[in-house]
Amino acid sequence: MVDFHKRILFSDEAHFWLNGYVNKQNCRIWSEANPQVYVETPLHPEKLTVWCALWAGGIIGPYFIKNVEGHNVRVNGDRYRAMITNFFIPELNNHDVQELWSQQDGATCDTARATIDLLKDTLGDRLISRFGPVNWPLKSCDLTLLDYFLWCYVKSLVYADEPQTLDHLEDNIRRVIADIRPQMLEKVIENWTSRLEYIRASRGSSMPEIIFKM
């Protein structure tokens, strides 16, 4: 299928901590001697959980995971399906659904039977997911547009004015995502496509299993 990669709608969630906390797996201190550095973080730091979907045509979201009282909460199956029903599907209907495929990661709330059935009701076989009609290959998540572009880009900007409240942080996230122009997404798609070509040329066995067999 020509330009199939431009028809994939990638989706995922990310945490944005108010204090700018970064996952320690992505933060290293290099030194010839023990620097005796201590990094103190609150036991339960305040954060926002944000969902977005991104494709060559634009971005759907952000959607902030909250309970009925408007408080920020963690994602679970019921909240994820509520997001799909009340936000994602209505937004998706503004596009040509017949042309779009949807991809999601392998989180339990994303891949529960009730969630997969709900997505298949709208997308049919155009769902790329664990337990979905098209399985998402293992170890391929680092190649999605959100993991290597969107979240890193947004986090590099939203803390510039040192937000002191979750409302301020949420406003910053909305503003930064809204400012992403189609020209930037075109460059992201070109970069991502070149990664796929490299993997295929090196006989990789992750994303090409989907892209180049369609």
PDB file of C-alpha atoms in Angstrom:
ATOM      1  CA  MET A   1       0.000   0.000   0.000  1.00  0.00           C
ATOM      2  CA  VAL A   2       1.525   3.299  -1.101  1.00  0.00           C
ATOM      3  CA  ASP A   3       2.240   5.742   1.742  1.00  0.00           C
ATOM      4  CA  PHE A   4       0.750   3.359   4.273  1.00  0.00           C
ATOM      5  CA  HIS A   5       3.032   4.792   6.958  1.00  0.00           C
ATOM      6  CA  LYS A   6       1.281   8.162   6.563  1.00  0.00           C
ATOM      7  CA  ARG A   7      -2.056   6.570   7.435  1.00  0.00           C
ATOM      8  CA  ILE A   8      -1.071   5.203  10.853  1.00  0.00           C
ATOM      9  CA  LEU A   9      -2.490   7.110  13.820  1.00  0.00           C
ATOM     10  CA  PHE A  10      -0.087   6.468  16.708  1.00  0.00           C
ATOM     11  CA  SER A  11      -1.409   6.896  20.251  1.00  0.00           C
ATOM     12  CA  ASP A  12       0.099   6.772  23.716  1.00  0.00           C
ATOM     13  CA  GLU A  13       0.081   8.336  27.184  1.00  0.00           C
ATOM     14  CA  ALA A  14       2.849  10.186  29.006  1.00  0.00           C
ATOM     15  CA  HIS A  15       3.335  11.598  32.510  1.00  0.00           C
ATOM     16  CA  PHE A  16       4.237  15.240  33.061  1.00  0.00           C
ATOM     17  CA  TRP A  17       5.458  15.877  36.608  1.00  0.00           C
ATOM     18  CA  LEU A  18       4.925  19.357  38.024  1.00  0.00           C
ATOM     19  CA  ASN A  19       8.423  19.415  39.492  1.00  0.00           C
ATOM     20  CA  GLY A  20      10.018  18.438  36.180  1.00  0.00           C
ATOM     21  CA  TYR A  21      10.900  14.960  37.445  1.00  0.00           C
ATOM     22  CA  VAL A  22      12.534  12.763  34.817  1.00  0.00           C
ATOM     23  CA  ASN A  23      12.503   8.962  34.835  1.00  0.00           C
ATOM     24  CA  LYS A  24      15.849   7.889  36.318  1.00  0.00           C
ATOM     25  CA  GLN A  25      16.301   5.376  33.510  1.00  0.00           C
ATOM     26  CA  ASN A  26      16.757   8.341  31.174  1.00  0.00           C
ATOM     27  CA  CYS A  27      19.062  10.341  33.440  1.00  0.00           C
ATOM     28  CA  ARG A  28      22.701   9.417  34.079  1.00  0.00           C
ATOM     29  CA  ILE A  29      25.624  11.077  35.894  1.00  0.00           C
ATOM     30  CA  TRP A  30      29.058  10.396  34.353  1.00  0.00           C
ATOM     31  CA  SER A  31      32.158  10.847  36.494  1.00  0.00           C
ATOM     32  CA  GLU A  32      35.540   9.210  37.102  1.00  0.00           C
ATOM     33  CA  ALA A  33      34.820   9.301  40.835  1.00  0.00           C
ATOM     34  CA  ASN A  34      31.684   8.789  42.878  1.00  0.00           C
ATOM     35  CA  PRO A  35      30.057  12.259  42.793  1.00  0.00           C
ATOM     36  CA  GLN A  36      28.033  11.568  45.934  1.00  0.00           C
ATOM     37  CA  VAL A  37      25.061  13.224  44.287  1.00  0.00           C
ATOM     38  CA  TYR A  38      21.618  12.871  45.788  1.00  0.00           C
ATOM     39  CA  VAL A  39      18.447  13.771  43.931  1.00  0.00           C
ATOM     40  CA  GLU A  40      15.463  14.289  46.206  1.00  0.00           C
ATOM     41  CA  THR A  41      11.972  13.868  44.802  1.00  0.00           C
ATOM     42  CA  PRO A  42       8.593  13.775  46.568  1.00  0.00           C
ATOM     43  CA  LEU A  43       7.242  10.318  47.314  1.00  0.00           C
ATOM     44  CA  HIS A  44       4.094  11.084  45.337  1.00  0.00           C
ATOM     45  CA  PRO A  45       4.885  14.062  43.058  1.00  0.00           C
ATOM     46  CA  GLU A  46       2.019  15.865  41.396  1.00  0.00           C
ATOM     47  CA  LYS A  47       1.660  14.986  37.751  1.00  0.00           C
ATOM     48  CA  LEU A  48      -0.595  15.002  34.718  1.00  0.00           C
ATOM     49  CA  THR A  49      -1.242  11.952  32.564  1.00  0.00           C
ATOM     50  CA  VAL A  50      -1.720  12.987  28.961  1.00  0.00           C
ATOM     51  CA  TRP A  51      -2.962  11.005  25.953  1.00  0.00           C
ATOM     52  CA  CYS A  52      -2.364  12.012  22.348  1.00  0.00           C
ATOM     53  CA  ALA A  53      -2.656  10.490  18.900  1.00  0.00           C
ATOM     54  CA  LEU A  54      -0.399  11.644  16.072  1.00  0.00           C
ATOM     55  CA  TRP A  55      -0.313  10.974  12.356  1.00  0.00           C
ATOM     56  CA  ALA A  56       0.903  12.671   9.199  1.00  0.00           C
ATOM     57  CA  GLY A  57      -2.265  14.774   9.090  1.00  0.00           C
ATOM     58  CA  GLY A  58      -2.022  16.237  12.571  1.00  0.00           C
ATOM     59  CA  ILE A  59      -2.499  15.573  16.280  1.00  0.00           C
ATOM     60  CA  ILE A  60      -5.626  14.445  18.121  1.00  0.00           C
ATOM     61  CA  GLY A  61      -5.432  15.668  21.708  1.00  0.00           C
ATOM     62  CA  PRO A  62      -4.152  16.336  24.225  1.00  0.00           C
ATOM     63  CA  TYR A  63      -6.581  14.486  26.474  1.00  0.00           C
ATOM     64  CA  PHE A  64      -5.914  14.663  30.222  1.00  0.00           C
ATOM     65  CA  ILE A  65      -6.845  11.595  32.260  1.00  0.00           C
ATOM     66  CA  LYS A  66      -9.144  12.794  35.060  1.00  0.00           C
ATOM     67  CA  ASN A  67     -11.999  11.462  37.156  1.00  0.00           C
ATOM     68  CA  VAL A  68     -15.559  12.815  37.143  1.00  0.00           C
ATOM     69  CA  GLU A  69     -14.586  15.434  39.749  1.00  0.00           C
ATOM     70  CA  GLY A  70     -11.862  16.735  37.438  1.00  0.00           C
ATOM     71  CA  HIS A  71      -8.971  15.412  39.533  1.00  0.00           C
ATOM     72  CA  ASN A  72      -5.911  13.967  37.843  1.00  0.00           C
ATOM     73  CA  VAL A  73      -5.826  10.187  38.181  1.00  0.00           C
ATOM     74  CA  ARG A  74      -3.959   7.213  36.800  1.00  0.00           C
ATOM     75  CA  VAL A  75      -5.105   5.358  33.696  1.00  0.00           C
ATOM     76  CA  ASN A  76      -7.182   2.206  34.073  1.00  0.00           C
ATOM     77  CA  GLY A  77      -9.386   0.238  31.718  1.00  0.00           C
ATOM     78  CA  ASP A  78     -12.616   2.089  32.492  1.00  0.00           C
ATOM     79  CA  ARG A  79     -11.014   5.524  32.109  1.00  0.00           C
ATOM     80  CA  TYR A  80      -9.247   4.533  28.916  1.00  0.00           C
ATOM     81  CA  ARG A  81     -12.483   3.260  27.375  1.00  0.00           C
ATOM     82  CA  ALA A  82     -14.282   6.423  28.509  1.00  0.00           C
ATOM     83  CA  MET A  83     -11.638   8.445  26.679  1.00  0.00           C
ATOM     84  CA  ILE A  84     -12.135   6.346  23.542  1.00  0.00           C
ATOM     85  CA  THR A  85     -15.919   6.732  23.664  1.00  0.00           C
ATOM     86  CA  ASN A  86     -16.196  10.380  24.676  1.00  0.00           C
ATOM     87  CA  PHE A  87     -13.147  11.873  22.969  1.00  0.00           C
ATOM     88  CA  PHE A  88     -11.203   9.697  20.549  1.00  0.00           C
ATOM     89  CA  ILE A  89     -14.068   8.316  18.438  1.00  0.00           C
ATOM     90  CA  PRO A  90     -15.824  11.708  18.060  1.00  0.00           C
ATOM     91  CA  GLU A  91     -12.495  13.284  17.035  1.00  0.00           C
ATOM     92  CA  LEU A  92     -11.755  10.397  14.694  1.00  0.00           C
ATOM     93  CA  ASN A  93     -15.081  10.924  12.962  1.00  0.00           C
ATOM     94  CA  ASN A  94     -13.821  14.318  11.824  1.00  0.00           C
ATOM     95  CA  HIS A  95     -11.351  12.486   9.583  1.00  0.00           C
ATOM     96  CA  ASP A  96     -11.715   9.892   6.844  1.00  0.00           C
ATOM     97  CA  VAL A  97     -11.792   6.841   9.110  1.00  0.00           C
ATOM     98  CA  GLN A  98     -11.590   4.476   6.125  1.00  0.00           C
ATOM     99  CA  GLU A  99      -8.101   5.794   5.390  1.00  0.00           C
ATOM    100  CA  LEU A 100      -6.653   5.642   8.914  1.00  0.00           C
ATOM    101  CA  TRP A 101      -5.166   2.786  10.905  1.00  0.00           C
ATOM    102  CA  SER A 102      -4.777   3.159  14.665  1.00  0.00           C
ATOM    103  CA  GLN A 103      -1.798   1.908  16.687  1.00  0.00           C
ATOM    104  CA  GLN A 104      -1.504   1.674  20.465  1.00  0.00           C
ATOM    105  CA  ASP A 105       0.997   0.214  22.916  1.00  0.00           C
ATOM    106  CA  GLY A 106       0.670  -2.965  24.948  1.00  0.00           C
ATOM    107  CA  ALA A 107      -0.458  -1.522  28.288  1.00  0.00           C
ATOM    108  CA  THR A 108      -3.029  -3.693  30.051  1.00  0.00           C
ATOM    109  CA  CYS A 109      -5.769  -1.045  29.976  1.00  0.00           C
ATOM    110  CA  ASP A 110      -5.169  -0.604  26.223  1.00  0.00           C
ATOM    111  CA  THR A 111      -5.332  -4.283  25.373  1.00  0.00           C
ATOM    112  CA  ALA A 112      -8.133  -5.566  27.619  1.00  0.00           C
ATOM    113  CA  ARG A 113     -10.752  -7.525  25.677  1.00  0.00           C
ATOM    114  CA  ALA A 114     -13.406  -4.844  26.264  1.00  0.00           C
ATOM    115  CA  THR A 115     -11.038  -2.156  24.953  1.00  0.00           C
ATOM    116  CA  ILE A 116     -10.065  -4.102  21.834  1.00  0.00           C
ATOM    117  CA  ASP A 117     -13.724  -4.866  21.082  1.00  0.00           C
ATOM    118  CA  LEU A 118     -14.608  -1.185  21.455  1.00  0.00           C
ATOM    119  CA  LEU A 119     -11.859  -0.096  19.058  1.00  0.00           C
ATOM    120  CA  LYS A 120     -12.728  -2.816  16.539  1.00  0.00           C
ATOM    121  CA  ASP A 121     -16.324  -1.578  16.468  1.00  0.00           C
ATOM    122  CA  THR A 122     -15.003   1.666  14.974  1.00  0.00           C
ATOM    123  CA  LEU A 123     -11.827   0.616  13.172  1.00  0.00           C
ATOM    124  CA  GLY A 124     -12.583  -2.935  12.125  1.00  0.00           C
ATOM    125  CA  ASP A 125      -9.351  -4.629  11.072  1.00  0.00           C
ATOM    126  CA  ARG A 126      -7.471  -1.308  10.954  1.00  0.00           C
ATOM    127  CA  LEU A 127      -6.259  -1.693  14.543  1.00  0.00           C
ATOM    128  CA  ILE A 128      -2.560  -2.329  15.217  1.00  0.00           C
ATOM    129  CA  SER A 129      -2.276  -3.556  18.799  1.00  0.00           C
ATOM    130  CA  ARG A 130      -1.414  -6.482  20.965  1.00  0.00           C
ATOM    131  CA  PHE A 131      -4.426  -8.813  20.792  1.00  0.00           C
ATOM    132  CA  GLY A 132      -5.728  -6.751  17.889  1.00  0.00           C
ATOM    133  CA  PRO A 133      -6.312  -7.734  14.247  1.00  0.00           C
ATOM    134  CA  VAL A 134      -2.736  -6.666  13.420  1.00  0.00           C
ATOM    135  CA  ASN A 135      -0.218  -7.400  16.146  1.00  0.00           C
ATOM    136  CA  TRP A 136       2.296  -4.702  17.085  1.00  0.00           C
ATOM    137  CA  PRO A 137       5.768  -6.325  16.875  1.00  0.00           C
ATOM    138  CA  LEU A 138       7.793  -6.604  20.061  1.00  0.00           C
ATOM    139  CA  LYS A 139      10.484  -3.983  20.735  1.00  0.00           C
ATOM    140  CA  SER A 140       9.025  -1.571  18.191  1.00  0.00           C
ATOM    141  CA  CYS A 141       7.535   1.043  20.514  1.00  0.00           C
ATOM    142  CA  ASP A 142      10.670   3.220  20.392  1.00  0.00           C
ATOM    143  CA  LEU A 143       9.958   3.825  16.722  1.00  0.00           C
ATOM    144  CA  THR A 144       6.593   5.498  17.190  1.00  0.00           C
ATOM    145  CA  LEU A 145       6.244   9.196  16.505  1.00  0.00           C
ATOM    146  CA  LEU A 146       5.230   9.930  20.086  1.00  0.00           C
ATOM    147  CA  ASP A 147       8.138   8.174  21.765  1.00  0.00           C
ATOM    148  CA  TYR A 148      10.951   9.633  19.744  1.00  0.00           C
ATOM    149  CA  PHE A 149       9.421  13.014  18.892  1.00  0.00           C
ATOM    150  CA  LEU A 150       6.241  14.306  20.528  1.00  0.00           C
ATOM    151  CA  TRP A 151       6.798  13.705  24.238  1.00  0.00           C
ATOM    152  CA  CYS A 152      10.453  14.756  24.151  1.00  0.00           C
ATOM    153  CA  TYR A 153       9.640  17.889  22.170  1.00  0.00           C
ATOM    154  CA  VAL A 154       6.740  18.946  24.398  1.00  0.00           C
ATOM    155  CA  LYS A 155       8.649  18.295  27.630  1.00  0.00           C
ATOM    156  CA  SER A 156      11.557  20.387  26.361  1.00  0.00           C
ATOM    157  CA  LEU A 157       9.261  23.441  26.213  1.00  0.00           C
ATOM    158  CA  VAL A 158       6.515  23.216  28.832  1.00  0.00           C
ATOM    159  CA  TYR A 159       8.841  23.762  31.801  1.00  0.00           C
ATOM    160  CA  ALA A 160      10.528  26.874  30.372  1.00  0.00           C
ATOM    161  CA  ASP A 161       8.501  29.266  32.565  1.00  0.00           C
ATOM    162  CA  GLU A 162       8.663  26.935  35.592  1.00  0.00           C
ATOM    163  CA  PRO A 163       4.931  26.252  36.083  1.00  0.00           C
ATOM    164  CA  GLN A 164       3.954  26.181  39.745  1.00  0.00           C
ATOM    165  CA  THR A 165       0.498  24.609  39.422  1.00  0.00           C
ATOM    166  CA  LEU A 166      -0.973  21.704  37.495  1.00  0.00           C
ATOM    167  CA  ASP A 167      -3.366  24.090  35.742  1.00  0.00           C
ATOM    168  CA  HIS A 168      -0.401  26.147  34.523  1.00  0.00           C
ATOM    169  CA  LEU A 169       1.367  22.990  33.351  1.00  0.00           C
ATOM    170  CA  GLU A 170      -1.776  21.806  31.553  1.00  0.00           C
ATOM    171  CA  ASP A 171      -2.107  25.159  29.792  1.00  0.00           C
ATOM    172  CA  ASN A 172       1.506  24.925  28.655  1.00  0.00           C
ATOM    173  CA  ILE A 173       1.001  21.409  27.285  1.00  0.00           C
ATOM    174  CA  ARG A 174      -2.078  22.473  25.343  1.00  0.00           C
ATOM    175  CA  ARG A 175      -0.293  25.521  23.934  1.00  0.00           C
ATOM    176  CA  VAL A 176       2.866  23.686  22.851  1.00  0.00           C
ATOM    177  CA  ILE A 177       0.910  20.897  21.125  1.00  0.00           C
ATOM    178  CA  ALA A 178      -1.423  23.377  19.423  1.00  0.00           C
ATOM    179  CA  ASP A 179       1.615  25.242  18.055  1.00  0.00           C
ATOM    180  CA  ILE A 180       3.010  22.178  16.256  1.00  0.00           C
ATOM    181  CA  ARG A 181       2.617  22.937  12.575  1.00  0.00           C
ATOM    182  CA  PRO A 182       1.962  20.461   9.738  1.00  0.00           C
ATOM    183  CA  GLN A 183       5.384  21.279   8.251  1.00  0.00           C
ATOM    184  CA  MET A 184       7.048  19.969  11.405  1.00  0.00           C
ATOM    185  CA  LEU A 185       5.013  16.761  11.263  1.00  0.00           C
ATOM    186  CA  GLU A 186       6.037  16.273   7.634  1.00  0.00           C
ATOM    187  CA  LYS A 187       9.696  16.367   8.679  1.00  0.00           C
ATOM    188  CA  VAL A 188       8.981  13.942  11.516  1.00  0.00           C
ATOM    189  CA  ILE A 189       7.333  11.526   9.076  1.00  0.00           C
ATOM    190  CA  GLU A 190      10.308  11.799   6.702  1.00  0.00           C
ATOM    191  CA  ASN A 191      12.706  11.057   9.560  1.00  0.00           C
ATOM    192  CA  TRP A 192      10.604   8.111  10.753  1.00  0.00           C
ATOM    193  CA  THR A 193      10.366   6.706   7.224  1.00  0.00           C
ATOM    194  CA  SER A 194      14.152   6.832   6.837  1.00  0.00           C
ATOM    195  CA  ARG A 195      14.445   4.804  10.064  1.00  0.00           C
ATOM    196  CA  LEU A 196      12.113   2.172   8.629  1.00  0.00           C
ATOM    197  CA  GLU A 197      14.108   2.010   5.403  1.00  0.00           C
ATOM    198  CA  TYR A 198      17.303   1.529   7.380  1.00  0.00           C
ATOM    199  CA  ILE A 199      15.775  -1.307   9.410  1.00  0.00           C
ATOM    200  CA  ARG A 200      14.473  -3.012   6.286  1.00  0.00           C
ATOM    201  CA  ALA A 201      17.851  -2.687   4.567  1.00  0.00           C
ATOM    202  CA  SER A 202      19.557  -4.195   7.613  1.00  0.00           C
ATOM    203  CA  ARG A 203      17.025  -7.043   7.660  1.00  0.00           C
ATOM    204  CA  GLY A 204      15.354  -5.817  10.826  1.00  0.00           C
ATOM    205  CA  SER A 205      12.268  -7.675  11.993  1.00  0.00           C
ATOM    206  CA  SER A 206      10.144  -5.113  13.795  1.00  0.00           C
ATOM    207  CA  MET A 207       8.192  -2.339  12.063  1.00  0.00           C
ATOM    208  CA  PRO A 208       8.820  -3.676   8.498  1.00  0.00           C
ATOM    209  CA  GLU A 209       6.718  -6.705   9.371  1.00  0.00           C
ATOM    210  CA  ILE A 210       3.740  -4.355   9.218  1.00  0.00           C
ATOM    211  CA  ILE A 211       4.729  -1.587   6.836  1.00  0.00           C
ATOM    212  CA  PHE A 212       6.300  -3.522   3.986  1.00  0.00           C
ATOM    213  CA  LYS A 213       3.893  -6.434   3.910  1.00  0.00           C
ATOM    214  CA  MET A 214       0.772  -4.333   3.443  1.00  0.00           C
TER     215      MET A 214
END
